[in-house]
Tab-separated table of C-alpha atoms in Angstrom:
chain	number	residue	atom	x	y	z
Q	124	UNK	CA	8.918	-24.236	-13.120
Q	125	UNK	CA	8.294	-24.375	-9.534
Q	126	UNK	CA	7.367	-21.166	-8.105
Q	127	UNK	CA	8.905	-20.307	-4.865
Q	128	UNK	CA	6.532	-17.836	-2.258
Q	129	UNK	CA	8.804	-16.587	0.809
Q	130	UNK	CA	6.403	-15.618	3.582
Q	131	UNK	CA	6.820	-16.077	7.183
Q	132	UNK	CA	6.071	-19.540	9.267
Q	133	UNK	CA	3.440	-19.231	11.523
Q	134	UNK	CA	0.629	-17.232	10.725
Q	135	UNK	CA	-1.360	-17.097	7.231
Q	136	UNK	CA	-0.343	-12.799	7.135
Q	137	UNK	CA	0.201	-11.216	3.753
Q	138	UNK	CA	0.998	-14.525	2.347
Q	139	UNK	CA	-2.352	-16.166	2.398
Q	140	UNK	CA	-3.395	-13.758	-0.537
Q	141	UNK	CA	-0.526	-15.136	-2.767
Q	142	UNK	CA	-1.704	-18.401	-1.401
Q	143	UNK	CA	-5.016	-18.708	-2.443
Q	144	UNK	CA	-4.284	-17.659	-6.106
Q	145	UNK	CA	-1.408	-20.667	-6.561
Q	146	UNK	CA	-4.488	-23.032	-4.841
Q	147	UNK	CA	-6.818	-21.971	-6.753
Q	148	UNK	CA	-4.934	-22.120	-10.059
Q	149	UNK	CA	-3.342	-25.805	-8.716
Q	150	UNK	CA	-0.015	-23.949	-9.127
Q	151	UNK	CA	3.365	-25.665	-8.537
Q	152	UNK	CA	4.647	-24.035	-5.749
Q	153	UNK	CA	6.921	-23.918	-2.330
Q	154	UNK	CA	6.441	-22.099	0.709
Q	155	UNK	CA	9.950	-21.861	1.187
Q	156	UNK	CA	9.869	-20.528	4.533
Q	157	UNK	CA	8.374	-23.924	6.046
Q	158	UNK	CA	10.977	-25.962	4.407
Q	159	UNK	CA	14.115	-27.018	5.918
Q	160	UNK	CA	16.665	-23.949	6.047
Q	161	UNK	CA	14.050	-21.925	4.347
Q	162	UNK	CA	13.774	-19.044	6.569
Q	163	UNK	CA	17.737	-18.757	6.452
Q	164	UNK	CA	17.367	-18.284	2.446
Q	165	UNK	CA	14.522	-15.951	2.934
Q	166	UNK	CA	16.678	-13.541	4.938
Q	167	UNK	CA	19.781	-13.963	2.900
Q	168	UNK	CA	17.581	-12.720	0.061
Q	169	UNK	CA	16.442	-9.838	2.217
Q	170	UNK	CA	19.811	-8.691	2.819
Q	171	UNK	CA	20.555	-9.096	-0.646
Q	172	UNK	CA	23.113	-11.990	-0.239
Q	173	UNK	CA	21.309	-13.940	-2.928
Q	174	UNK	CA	22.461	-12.006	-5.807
Q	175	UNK	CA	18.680	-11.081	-6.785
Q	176	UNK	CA	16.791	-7.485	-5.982
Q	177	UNK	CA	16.087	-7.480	-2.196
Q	178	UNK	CA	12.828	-7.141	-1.015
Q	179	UNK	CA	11.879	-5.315	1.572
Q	180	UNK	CA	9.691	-7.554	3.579
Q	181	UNK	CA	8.079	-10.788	2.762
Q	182	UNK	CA	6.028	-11.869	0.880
Q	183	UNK	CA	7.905	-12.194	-2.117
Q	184	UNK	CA	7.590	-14.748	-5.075
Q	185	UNK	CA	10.886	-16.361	-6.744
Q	186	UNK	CA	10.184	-17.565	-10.619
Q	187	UNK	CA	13.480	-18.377	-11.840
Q	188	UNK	CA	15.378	-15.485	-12.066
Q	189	UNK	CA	12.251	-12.738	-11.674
Q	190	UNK	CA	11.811	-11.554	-7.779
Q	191	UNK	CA	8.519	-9.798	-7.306
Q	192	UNK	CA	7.800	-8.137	-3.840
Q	193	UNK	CA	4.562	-7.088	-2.487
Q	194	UNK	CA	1.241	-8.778	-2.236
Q	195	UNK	CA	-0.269	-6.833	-5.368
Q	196	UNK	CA	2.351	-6.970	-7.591
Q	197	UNK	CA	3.236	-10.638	-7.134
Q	198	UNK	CA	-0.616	-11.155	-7.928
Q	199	UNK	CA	-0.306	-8.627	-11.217
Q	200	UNK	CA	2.596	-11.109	-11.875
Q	201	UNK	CA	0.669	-14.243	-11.397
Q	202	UNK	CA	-2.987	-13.036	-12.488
Q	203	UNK	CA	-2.376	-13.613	-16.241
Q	204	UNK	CA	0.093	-16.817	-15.523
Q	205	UNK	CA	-2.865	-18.502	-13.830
Q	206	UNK	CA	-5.982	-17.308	-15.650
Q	207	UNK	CA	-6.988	-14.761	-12.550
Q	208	UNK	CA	-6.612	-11.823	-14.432
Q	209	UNK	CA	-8.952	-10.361	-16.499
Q	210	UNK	CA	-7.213	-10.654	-20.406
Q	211	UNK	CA	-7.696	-6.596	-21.376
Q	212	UNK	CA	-5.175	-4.313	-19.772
Q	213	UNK	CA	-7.929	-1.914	-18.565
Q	214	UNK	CA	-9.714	-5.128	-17.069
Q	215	UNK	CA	-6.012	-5.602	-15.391
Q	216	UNK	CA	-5.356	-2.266	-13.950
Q	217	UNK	CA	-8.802	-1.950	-12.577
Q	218	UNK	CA	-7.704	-5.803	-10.565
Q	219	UNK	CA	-4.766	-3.973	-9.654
Q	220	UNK	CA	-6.817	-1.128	-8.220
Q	221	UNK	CA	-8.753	-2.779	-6.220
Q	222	UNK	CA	-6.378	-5.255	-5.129
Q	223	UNK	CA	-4.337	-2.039	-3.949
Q	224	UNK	CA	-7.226	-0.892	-1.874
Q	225	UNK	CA	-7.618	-3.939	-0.090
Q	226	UNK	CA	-3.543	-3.540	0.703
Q	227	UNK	CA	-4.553	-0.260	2.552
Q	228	UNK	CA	-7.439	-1.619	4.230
Q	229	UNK	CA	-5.122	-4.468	5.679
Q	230	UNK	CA	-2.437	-2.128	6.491
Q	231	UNK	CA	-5.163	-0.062	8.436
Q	232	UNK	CA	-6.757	-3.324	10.189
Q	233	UNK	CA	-2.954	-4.731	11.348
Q	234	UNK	CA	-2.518	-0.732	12.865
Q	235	UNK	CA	-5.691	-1.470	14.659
Q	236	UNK	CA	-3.740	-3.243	17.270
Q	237	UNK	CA	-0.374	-1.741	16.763
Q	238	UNK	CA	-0.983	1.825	16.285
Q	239	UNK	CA	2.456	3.152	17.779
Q	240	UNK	CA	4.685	0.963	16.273
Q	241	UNK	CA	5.581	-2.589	14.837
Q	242	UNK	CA	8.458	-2.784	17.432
Q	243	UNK	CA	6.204	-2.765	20.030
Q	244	UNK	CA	3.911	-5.589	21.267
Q	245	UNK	CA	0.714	-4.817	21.679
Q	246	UNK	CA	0.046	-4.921	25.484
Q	247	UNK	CA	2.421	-1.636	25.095
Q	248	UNK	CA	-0.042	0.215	22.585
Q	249	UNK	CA	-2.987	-0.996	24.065
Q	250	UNK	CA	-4.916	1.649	25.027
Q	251	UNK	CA	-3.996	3.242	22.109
Q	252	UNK	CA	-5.368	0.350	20.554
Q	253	UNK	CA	-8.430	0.492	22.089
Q	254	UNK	CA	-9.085	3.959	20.559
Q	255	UNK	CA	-8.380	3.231	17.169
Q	256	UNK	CA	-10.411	0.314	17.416
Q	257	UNK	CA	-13.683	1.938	17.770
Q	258	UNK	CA	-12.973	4.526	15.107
Q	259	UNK	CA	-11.719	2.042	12.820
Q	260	UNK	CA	-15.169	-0.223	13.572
Q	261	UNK	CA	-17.578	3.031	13.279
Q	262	UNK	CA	-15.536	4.577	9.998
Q	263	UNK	CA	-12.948	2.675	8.486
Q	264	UNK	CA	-14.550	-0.743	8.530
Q	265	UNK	CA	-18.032	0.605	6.711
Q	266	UNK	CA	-16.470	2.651	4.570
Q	267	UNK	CA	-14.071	-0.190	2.964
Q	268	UNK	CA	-16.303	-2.993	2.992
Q	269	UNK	CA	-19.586	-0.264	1.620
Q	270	UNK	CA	-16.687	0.577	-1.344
Q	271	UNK	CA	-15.990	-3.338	-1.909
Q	272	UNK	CA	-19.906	-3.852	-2.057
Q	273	UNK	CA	-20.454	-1.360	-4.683
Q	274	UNK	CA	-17.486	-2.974	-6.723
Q	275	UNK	CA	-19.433	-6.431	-6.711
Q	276	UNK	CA	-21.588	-7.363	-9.770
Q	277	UNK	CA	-23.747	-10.352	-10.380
Q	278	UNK	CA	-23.018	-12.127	-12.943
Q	279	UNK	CA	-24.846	-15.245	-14.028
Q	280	UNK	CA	-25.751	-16.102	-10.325
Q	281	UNK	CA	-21.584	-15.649	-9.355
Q	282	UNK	CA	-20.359	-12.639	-7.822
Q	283	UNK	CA	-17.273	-11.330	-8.909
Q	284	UNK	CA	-15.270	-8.064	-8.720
Q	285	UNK	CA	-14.030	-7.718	-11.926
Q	286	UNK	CA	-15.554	-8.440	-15.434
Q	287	UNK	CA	-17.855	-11.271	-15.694
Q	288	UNK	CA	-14.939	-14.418	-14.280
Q	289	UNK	CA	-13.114	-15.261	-11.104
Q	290	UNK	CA	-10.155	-13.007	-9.931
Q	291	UNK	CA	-7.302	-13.003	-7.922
Q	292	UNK	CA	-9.447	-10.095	-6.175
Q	293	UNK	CA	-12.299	-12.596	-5.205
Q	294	UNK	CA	-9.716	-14.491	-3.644
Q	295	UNK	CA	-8.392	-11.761	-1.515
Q	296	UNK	CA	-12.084	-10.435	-0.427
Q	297	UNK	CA	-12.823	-14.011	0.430
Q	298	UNK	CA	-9.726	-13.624	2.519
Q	299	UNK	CA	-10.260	-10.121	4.338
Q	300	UNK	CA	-13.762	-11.443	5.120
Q	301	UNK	CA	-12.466	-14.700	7.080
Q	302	UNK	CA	-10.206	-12.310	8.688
Q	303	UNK	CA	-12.790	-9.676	9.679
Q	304	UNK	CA	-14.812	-12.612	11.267
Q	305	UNK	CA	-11.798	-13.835	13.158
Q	306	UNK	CA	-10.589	-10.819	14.431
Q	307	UNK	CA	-14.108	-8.799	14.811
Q	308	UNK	CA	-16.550	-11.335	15.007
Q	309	UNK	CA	-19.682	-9.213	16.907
Q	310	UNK	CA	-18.853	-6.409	14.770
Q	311	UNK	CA	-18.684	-8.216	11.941
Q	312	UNK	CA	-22.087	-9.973	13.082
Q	313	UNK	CA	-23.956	-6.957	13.065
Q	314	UNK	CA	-22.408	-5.628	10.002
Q	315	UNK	CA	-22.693	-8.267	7.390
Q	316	UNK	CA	-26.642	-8.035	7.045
Q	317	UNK	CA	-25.131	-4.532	5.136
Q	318	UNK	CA	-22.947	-6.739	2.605
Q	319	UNK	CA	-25.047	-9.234	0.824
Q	320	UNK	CA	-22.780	-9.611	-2.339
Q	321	UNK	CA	-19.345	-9.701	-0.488
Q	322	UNK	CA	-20.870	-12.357	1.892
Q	323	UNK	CA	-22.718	-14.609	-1.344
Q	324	UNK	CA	-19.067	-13.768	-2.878
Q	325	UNK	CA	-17.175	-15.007	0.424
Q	326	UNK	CA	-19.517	-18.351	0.466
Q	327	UNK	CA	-19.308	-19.095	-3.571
Q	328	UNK	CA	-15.207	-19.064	-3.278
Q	329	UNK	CA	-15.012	-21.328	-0.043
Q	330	UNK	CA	-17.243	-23.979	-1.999
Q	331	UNK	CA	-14.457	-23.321	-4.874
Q	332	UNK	CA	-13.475	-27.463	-5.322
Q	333	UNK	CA	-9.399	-26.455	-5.334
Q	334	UNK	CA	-10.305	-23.706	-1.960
Q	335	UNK	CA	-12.461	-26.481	-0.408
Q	336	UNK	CA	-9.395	-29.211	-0.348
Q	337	UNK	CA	-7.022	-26.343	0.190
Q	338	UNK	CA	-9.157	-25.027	3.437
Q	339	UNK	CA	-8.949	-28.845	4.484
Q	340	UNK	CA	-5.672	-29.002	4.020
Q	341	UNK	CA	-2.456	-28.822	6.475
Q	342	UNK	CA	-0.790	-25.820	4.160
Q	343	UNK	CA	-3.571	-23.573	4.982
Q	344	UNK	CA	-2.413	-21.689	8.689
Q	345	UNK	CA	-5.005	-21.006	11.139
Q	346	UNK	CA	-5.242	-17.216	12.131
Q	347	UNK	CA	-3.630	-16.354	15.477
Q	348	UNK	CA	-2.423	-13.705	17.645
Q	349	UNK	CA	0.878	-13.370	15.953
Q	350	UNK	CA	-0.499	-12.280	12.655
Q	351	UNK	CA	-2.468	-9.066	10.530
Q	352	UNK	CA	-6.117	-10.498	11.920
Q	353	UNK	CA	-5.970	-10.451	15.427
Q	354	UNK	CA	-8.972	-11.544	18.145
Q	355	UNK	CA	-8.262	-9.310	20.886
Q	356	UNK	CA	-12.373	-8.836	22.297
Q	357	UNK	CA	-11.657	-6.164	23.801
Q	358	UNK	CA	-11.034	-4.288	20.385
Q	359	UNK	CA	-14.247	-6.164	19.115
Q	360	UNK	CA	-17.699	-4.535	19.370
Q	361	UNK	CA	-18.715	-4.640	23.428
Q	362	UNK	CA	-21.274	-6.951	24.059
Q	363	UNK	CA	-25.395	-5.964	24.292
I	291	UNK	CA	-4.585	12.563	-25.898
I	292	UNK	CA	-4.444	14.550	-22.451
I	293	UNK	CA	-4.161	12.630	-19.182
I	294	UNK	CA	-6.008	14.031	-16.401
I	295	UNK	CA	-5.195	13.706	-12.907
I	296	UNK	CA	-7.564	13.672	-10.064
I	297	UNK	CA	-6.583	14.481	-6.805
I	298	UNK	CA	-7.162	17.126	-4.347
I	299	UNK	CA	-6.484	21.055	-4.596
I	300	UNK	CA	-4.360	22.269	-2.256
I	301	UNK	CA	-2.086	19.413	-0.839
I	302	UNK	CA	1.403	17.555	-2.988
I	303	UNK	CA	-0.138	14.831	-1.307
I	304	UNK	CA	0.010	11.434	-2.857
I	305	UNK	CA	-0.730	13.473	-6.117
I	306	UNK	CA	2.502	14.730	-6.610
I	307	UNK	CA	4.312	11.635	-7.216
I	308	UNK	CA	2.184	11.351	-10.308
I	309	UNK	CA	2.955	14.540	-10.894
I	310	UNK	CA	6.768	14.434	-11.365
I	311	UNK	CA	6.541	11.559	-13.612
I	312	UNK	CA	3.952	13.757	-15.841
I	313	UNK	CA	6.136	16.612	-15.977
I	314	UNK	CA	9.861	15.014	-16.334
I	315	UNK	CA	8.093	13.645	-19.583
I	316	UNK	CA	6.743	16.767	-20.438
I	317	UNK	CA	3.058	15.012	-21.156
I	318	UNK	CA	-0.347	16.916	-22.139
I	319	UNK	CA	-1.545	16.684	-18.204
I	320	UNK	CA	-4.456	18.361	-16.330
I	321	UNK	CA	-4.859	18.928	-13.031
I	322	UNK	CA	-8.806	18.244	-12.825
I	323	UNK	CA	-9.447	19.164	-9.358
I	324	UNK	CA	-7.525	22.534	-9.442
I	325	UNK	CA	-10.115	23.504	-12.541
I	326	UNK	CA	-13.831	25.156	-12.850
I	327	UNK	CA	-16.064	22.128	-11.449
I	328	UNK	CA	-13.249	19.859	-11.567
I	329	UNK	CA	-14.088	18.806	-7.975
I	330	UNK	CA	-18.089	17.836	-8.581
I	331	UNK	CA	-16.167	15.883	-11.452
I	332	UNK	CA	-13.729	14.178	-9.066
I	333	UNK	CA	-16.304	13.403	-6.363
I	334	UNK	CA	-18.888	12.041	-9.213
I	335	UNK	CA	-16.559	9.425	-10.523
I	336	UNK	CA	-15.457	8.593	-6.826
I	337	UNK	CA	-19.541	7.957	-6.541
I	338	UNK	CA	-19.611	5.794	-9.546
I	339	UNK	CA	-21.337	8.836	-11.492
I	340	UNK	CA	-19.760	8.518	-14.036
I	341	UNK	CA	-20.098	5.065	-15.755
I	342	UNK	CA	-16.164	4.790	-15.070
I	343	UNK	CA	-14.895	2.192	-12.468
I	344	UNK	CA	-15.507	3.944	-9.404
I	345	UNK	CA	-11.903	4.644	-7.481
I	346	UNK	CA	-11.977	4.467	-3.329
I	347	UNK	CA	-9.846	7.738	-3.391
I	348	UNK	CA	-7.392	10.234	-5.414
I	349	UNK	CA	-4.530	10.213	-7.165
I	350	UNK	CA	-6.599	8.473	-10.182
I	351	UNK	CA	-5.945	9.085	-13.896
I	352	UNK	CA	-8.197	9.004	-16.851
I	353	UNK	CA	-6.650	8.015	-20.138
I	354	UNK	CA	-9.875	8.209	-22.349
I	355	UNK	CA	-11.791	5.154	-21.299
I	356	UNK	CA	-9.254	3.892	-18.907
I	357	UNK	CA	-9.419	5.151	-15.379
I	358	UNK	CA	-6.288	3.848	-13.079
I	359	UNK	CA	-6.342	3.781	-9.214
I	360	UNK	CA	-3.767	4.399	-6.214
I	361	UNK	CA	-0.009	5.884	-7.342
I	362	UNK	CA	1.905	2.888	-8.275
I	363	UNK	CA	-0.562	1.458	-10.553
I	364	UNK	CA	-1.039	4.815	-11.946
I	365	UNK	CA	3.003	5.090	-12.509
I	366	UNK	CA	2.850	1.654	-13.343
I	367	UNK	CA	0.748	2.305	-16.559
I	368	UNK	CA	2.646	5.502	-17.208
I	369	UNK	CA	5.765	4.150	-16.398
I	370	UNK	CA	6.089	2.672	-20.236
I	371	UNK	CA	4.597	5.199	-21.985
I	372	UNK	CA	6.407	8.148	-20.746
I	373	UNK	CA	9.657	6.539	-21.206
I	374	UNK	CA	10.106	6.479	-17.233
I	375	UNK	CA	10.092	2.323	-16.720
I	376	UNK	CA	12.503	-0.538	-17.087
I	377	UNK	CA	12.003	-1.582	-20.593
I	378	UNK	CA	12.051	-5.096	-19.474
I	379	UNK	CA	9.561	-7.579	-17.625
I	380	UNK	CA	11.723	-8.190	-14.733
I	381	UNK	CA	12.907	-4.449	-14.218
I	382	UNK	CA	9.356	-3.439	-14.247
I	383	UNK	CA	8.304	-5.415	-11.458
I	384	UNK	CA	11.522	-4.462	-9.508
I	385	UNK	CA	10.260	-0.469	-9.965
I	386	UNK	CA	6.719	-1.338	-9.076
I	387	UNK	CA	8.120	-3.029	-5.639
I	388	UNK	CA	10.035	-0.615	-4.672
I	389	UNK	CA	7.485	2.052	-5.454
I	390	UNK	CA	4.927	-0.461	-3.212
I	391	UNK	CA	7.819	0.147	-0.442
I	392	UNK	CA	7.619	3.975	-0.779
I	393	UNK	CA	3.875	3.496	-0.959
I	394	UNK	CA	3.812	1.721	2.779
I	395	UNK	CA	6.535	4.215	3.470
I	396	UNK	CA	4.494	7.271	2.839
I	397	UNK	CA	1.801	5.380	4.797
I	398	UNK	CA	3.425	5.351	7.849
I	399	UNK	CA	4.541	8.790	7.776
I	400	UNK	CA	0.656	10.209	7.343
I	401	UNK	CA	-0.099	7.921	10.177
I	402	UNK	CA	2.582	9.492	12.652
I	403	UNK	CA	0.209	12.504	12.656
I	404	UNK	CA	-2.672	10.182	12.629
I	405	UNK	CA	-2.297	7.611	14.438
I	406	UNK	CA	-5.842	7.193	15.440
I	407	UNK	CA	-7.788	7.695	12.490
I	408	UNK	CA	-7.869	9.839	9.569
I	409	UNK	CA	-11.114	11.021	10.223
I	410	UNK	CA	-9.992	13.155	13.897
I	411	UNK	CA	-7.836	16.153	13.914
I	412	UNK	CA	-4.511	15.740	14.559
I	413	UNK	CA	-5.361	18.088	18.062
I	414	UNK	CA	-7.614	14.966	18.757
I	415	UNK	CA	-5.120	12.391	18.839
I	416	UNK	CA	-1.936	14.553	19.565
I	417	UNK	CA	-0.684	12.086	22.678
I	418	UNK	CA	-0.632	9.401	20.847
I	419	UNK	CA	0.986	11.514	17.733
I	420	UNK	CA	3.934	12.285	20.101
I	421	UNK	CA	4.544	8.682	20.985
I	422	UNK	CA	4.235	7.028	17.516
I	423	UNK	CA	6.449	10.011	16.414
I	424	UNK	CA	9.262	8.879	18.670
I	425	UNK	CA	8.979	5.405	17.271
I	426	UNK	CA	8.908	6.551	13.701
I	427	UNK	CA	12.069	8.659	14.543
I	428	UNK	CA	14.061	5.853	15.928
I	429	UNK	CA	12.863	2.598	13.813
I	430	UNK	CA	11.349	2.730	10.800
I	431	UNK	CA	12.709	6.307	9.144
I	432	UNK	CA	16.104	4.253	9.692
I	433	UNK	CA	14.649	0.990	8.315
I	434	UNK	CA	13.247	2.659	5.284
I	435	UNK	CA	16.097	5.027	4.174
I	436	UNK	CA	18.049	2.514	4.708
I	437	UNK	CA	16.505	-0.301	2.639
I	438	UNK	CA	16.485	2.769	-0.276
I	439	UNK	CA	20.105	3.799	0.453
I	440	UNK	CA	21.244	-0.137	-0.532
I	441	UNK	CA	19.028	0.091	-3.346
I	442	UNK	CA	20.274	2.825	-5.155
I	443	UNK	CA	23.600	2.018	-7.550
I	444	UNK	CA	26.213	4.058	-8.969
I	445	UNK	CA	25.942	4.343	-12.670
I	446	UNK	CA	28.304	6.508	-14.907
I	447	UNK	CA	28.108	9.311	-11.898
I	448	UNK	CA	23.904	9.029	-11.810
I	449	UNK	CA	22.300	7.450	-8.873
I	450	UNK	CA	19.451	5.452	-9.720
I	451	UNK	CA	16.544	2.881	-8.140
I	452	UNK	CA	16.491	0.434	-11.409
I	453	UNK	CA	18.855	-0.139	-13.535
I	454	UNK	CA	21.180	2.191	-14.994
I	455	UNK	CA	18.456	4.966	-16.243
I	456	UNK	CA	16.153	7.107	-14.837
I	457	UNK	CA	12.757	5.622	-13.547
I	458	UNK	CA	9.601	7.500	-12.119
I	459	UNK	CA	11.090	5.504	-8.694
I	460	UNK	CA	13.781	8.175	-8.846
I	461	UNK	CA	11.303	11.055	-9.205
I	462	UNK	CA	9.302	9.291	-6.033
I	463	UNK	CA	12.826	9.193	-3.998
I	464	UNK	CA	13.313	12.764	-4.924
I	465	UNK	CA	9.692	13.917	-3.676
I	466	UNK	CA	10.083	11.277	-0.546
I	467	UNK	CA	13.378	13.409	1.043
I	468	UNK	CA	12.013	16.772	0.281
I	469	UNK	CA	8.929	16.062	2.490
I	470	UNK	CA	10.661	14.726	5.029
I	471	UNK	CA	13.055	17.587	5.179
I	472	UNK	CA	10.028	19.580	5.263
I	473	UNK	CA	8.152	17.213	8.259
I	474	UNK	CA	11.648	16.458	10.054
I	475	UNK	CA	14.244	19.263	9.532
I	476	UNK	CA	15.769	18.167	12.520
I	477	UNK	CA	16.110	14.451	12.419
I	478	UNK	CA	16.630	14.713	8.579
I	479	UNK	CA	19.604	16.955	9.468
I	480	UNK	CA	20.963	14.379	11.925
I	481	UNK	CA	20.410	11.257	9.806
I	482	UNK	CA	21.199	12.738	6.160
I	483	UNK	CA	25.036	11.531	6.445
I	484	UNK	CA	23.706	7.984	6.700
I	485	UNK	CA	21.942	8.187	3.366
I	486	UNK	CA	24.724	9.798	0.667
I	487	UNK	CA	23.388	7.817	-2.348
I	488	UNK	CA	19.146	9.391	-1.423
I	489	UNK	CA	20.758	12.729	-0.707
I	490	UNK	CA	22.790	12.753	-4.236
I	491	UNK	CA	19.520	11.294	-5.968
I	492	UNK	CA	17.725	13.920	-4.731
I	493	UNK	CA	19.811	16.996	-5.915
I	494	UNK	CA	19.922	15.430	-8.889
I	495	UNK	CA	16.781	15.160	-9.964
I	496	UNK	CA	16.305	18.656	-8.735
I	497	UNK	CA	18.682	20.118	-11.303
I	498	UNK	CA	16.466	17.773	-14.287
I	499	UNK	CA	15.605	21.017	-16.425
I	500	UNK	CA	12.070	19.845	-16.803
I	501	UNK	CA	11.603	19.297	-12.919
I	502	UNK	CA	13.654	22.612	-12.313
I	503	UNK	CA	11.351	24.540	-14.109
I	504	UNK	CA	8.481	22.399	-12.551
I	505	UNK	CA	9.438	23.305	-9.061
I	506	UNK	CA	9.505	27.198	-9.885
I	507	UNK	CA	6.262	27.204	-11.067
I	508	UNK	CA	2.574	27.554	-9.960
I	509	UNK	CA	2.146	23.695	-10.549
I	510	UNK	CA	3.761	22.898	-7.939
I	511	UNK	CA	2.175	23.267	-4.198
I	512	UNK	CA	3.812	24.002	-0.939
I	513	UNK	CA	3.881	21.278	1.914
I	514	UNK	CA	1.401	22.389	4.541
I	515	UNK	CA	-0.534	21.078	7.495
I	516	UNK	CA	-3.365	19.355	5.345
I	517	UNK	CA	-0.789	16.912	3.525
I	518	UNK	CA	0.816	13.635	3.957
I	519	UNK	CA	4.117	15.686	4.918
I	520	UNK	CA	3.482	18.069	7.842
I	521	UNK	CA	6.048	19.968	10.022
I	522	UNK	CA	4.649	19.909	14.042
I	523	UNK	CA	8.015	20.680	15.945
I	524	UNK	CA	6.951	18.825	18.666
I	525	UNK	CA	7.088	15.601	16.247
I	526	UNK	CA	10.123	16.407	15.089
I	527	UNK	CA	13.858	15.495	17.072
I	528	UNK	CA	13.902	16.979	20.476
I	529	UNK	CA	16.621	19.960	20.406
I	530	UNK	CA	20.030	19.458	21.678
C-alpha cells in the first residue's frame, strides 16, 4: 500500500517531519500535493468532499481508508509501521510527548514572524515581529532546545531521544535544528556551543545513508520565505 | 490504581480538559498540585528529580511507572481505558486529530493575550493584544468553530465529535465554549447562532450527571486572569 502525505507545494513546512520518517524507513509514498491535480484532491478532502474525516489543515496522511491529521499523530501512526517507534507503549507515549513539544516549539517559532495573525503577511506584523523575536531568542529558544538537551542520552556512541534506537523524534530534532540555522543563523551560532548532544544528534542523522540520498535528492524542498523557518535578519541576533 | 494529575493550582487551564475525562468516568484521580507538597513534587519531576521522564510542562499524568505528557496524549492513553475513545484504530486517530485541532485552537486563544511572549505581562504587550484580538475575532474563532460545527453529527438526538458515542473530544468541546463565553461574552453572543450543533453539545454534556455534579463542586476552578481563558473587555467585540 502506497501511502499518500497531503502537504502543501512549495515549502518543506509541517510536512518535512512526516517526510523524513517515510525516507528514512524507504517508505512507499506520494506527496500528493506535487502531483498532477493533487492540490485539487487535497482541498476536496479538506472540505470533506472526499467522503473521509476532514482535516483541518495539512499535513495529513491517507492509508487506504485511515485519514490521520496532524504532524504527531500521523508519526504515532507511522512510528510502529516503520520501526521508529520504540516497541513498549510507555516507550511510545514518552515519543509522543516529546514529539508534542517540538509541535509547540514550531508553532511558537512560525508566530515569531506572524504574531498578529496568519491572514496577515508579515511586512504588516513586523514590528510586532521584531519584539517577539528577541524574547523568543533570549527565552523561548534556550528554554526548548536546554529541555531537548536534557532529553538526549548517549547510547553506544549514537544519540537518541528515546530508548537506546533511532526515532521518529531524532528525525524531527534533526529537522528543527536545520530550521533554527536557516532562519536564526547568528543566534543559533552563538547558541549551539550550549547543545553538544542535539548538534552530535543533528550530524549522526544527516550522515543517515537513506537522509544522505534523500537530502540530495529533488523531493527534499529548500526552506524559504513562504514557510514555518523563515530568514528575516532582522529578527536574527544583531550583528557584533 | 489512582491516576494523578499534575498541573497547576489555581487555573482550569489546559488541566481541565483532563479533568472532565477523569470525572465523566468517575476514576480514582488526584489533583497533585492542589495537595500538601504536591507542587515541590510537580516541579521535581519537571527537573528530572524524579527518575521519571522529565515533562517540559503540566497537564502530565502518572499511572504508576508511566508518566504521559501534553493533553491529547494524556486523553489519548485514557481515552481507552476510561471508556471515553473510539473502540476502533481508525476512530481513535480521528479523536486524537481533532483533539490536536482544539489543542492549536486553545493555543491561539492564550496567545491573543500574549502575543509577545508568555514570559511578559499581558500590561506589557497590551497594543499588540488589542490588534491580534481583532484578528482572532474576525478569522480564526470563525475558522475554528466552524471546522467543529461540520464535525459534529446528529446521532439518535446526541451530538457528538466521533462516531455515534460519547468521546473525551466531546468533554474538550464542552470546556472549549464555556471559556470562550467566559473570554468573549460578546462575540460569543453574536456568533453562537452560527454554531447550533457546539452550542447543543455543550448543554449537553452539562446536564451528564457526573459532570453536573462535577461543575457544582470544589473540583472545579473558576476562569480568571491567570488562565488560558481570560475576560479583558477591551479584547472582547466592541459594543454596539
Amino acid at each position: 500500500m502506497t501511502y499518500e502525505l497531503f502537504y502543501w507545494d512549495g515549502i518543506p513546512g509541517r510536512g518535512e517531519f512526516v517526510r523524513l520518517a517515510l525516507e528514512q524507513a524507504g517508505a512507499d509514498y506520494i506527496d500528493v500535493a506535487r502531483t498532477e491535480g493533487g492540490m485539487g484532491r487535497m482541498m476536496a478532502m479538506m472540505k470533506g468532499k472526499a467522503g473521509t474525516f476532514a482535516p483541518f489543515a495539512p499535513p495529513f496522511l491517507k492509508d487506504g481508508d485511515v485519514v490521520v491529521s496532524h504532524v504527531a499523530n500521523i508519526l504515532l501512526y507511522l512510528g510502529g509501521r516503520l520501526g521508529l517507534a520504540p516497541k513498549d507503549e510507555a516507550g511510545r507515549l514518552e515519543a509522543n510527548g516529546l514529539q508534542l513539544t517540538i509541535t509547540d516549539f514550531v508553532g511558537e517559532i512560525h508566530d515569531v514572524h506572524h504574531p498578529i495573525g496568519v491572514s496577515l503577511y508579515y511586512h504588516e506584523q513586523r514590528d510586532e515581529a521584531l519584539r517577539r523575536a528577541e524574547n523568543f531568542r533570549d527565552q523561548r529558544l534556550p528554554k526548548f532546545l536546554g529541555y531537548f538537551e536534557r532529553t538526549l542520552g548517549n547510547g553506544e556512541g549514537q544519540v537518541h531521544a528515546v530508548g537506546g534506537a533511532l526515532t521518529y523524534v531524532d528525525l524531527s530534532l534533526f529537522h528543527l535544528l536545520e530550521g533554527l540555522r536557516y532562519a536564526f543563523p547568528k543566534a543559533m551560532q552563538a547558541a549551539e556551543p550550549d547543545y553538544p548532544l542535539l548538534v552530535a544528534l543533528n550530524a549522526q542523522v544527516r550522515e543517515l545513508p537513506r537522509i544522505k540520498a534523500y537530502l540530495a535528492s529533488k523531493r527534499r524542498l529548500a526552506f524559504n520565505e513562504e514557510g514555518i523557518f523563515r530568514h528575516y535578519p532582522e529578527l536574527d541576533l544583531p550583528s557584533g
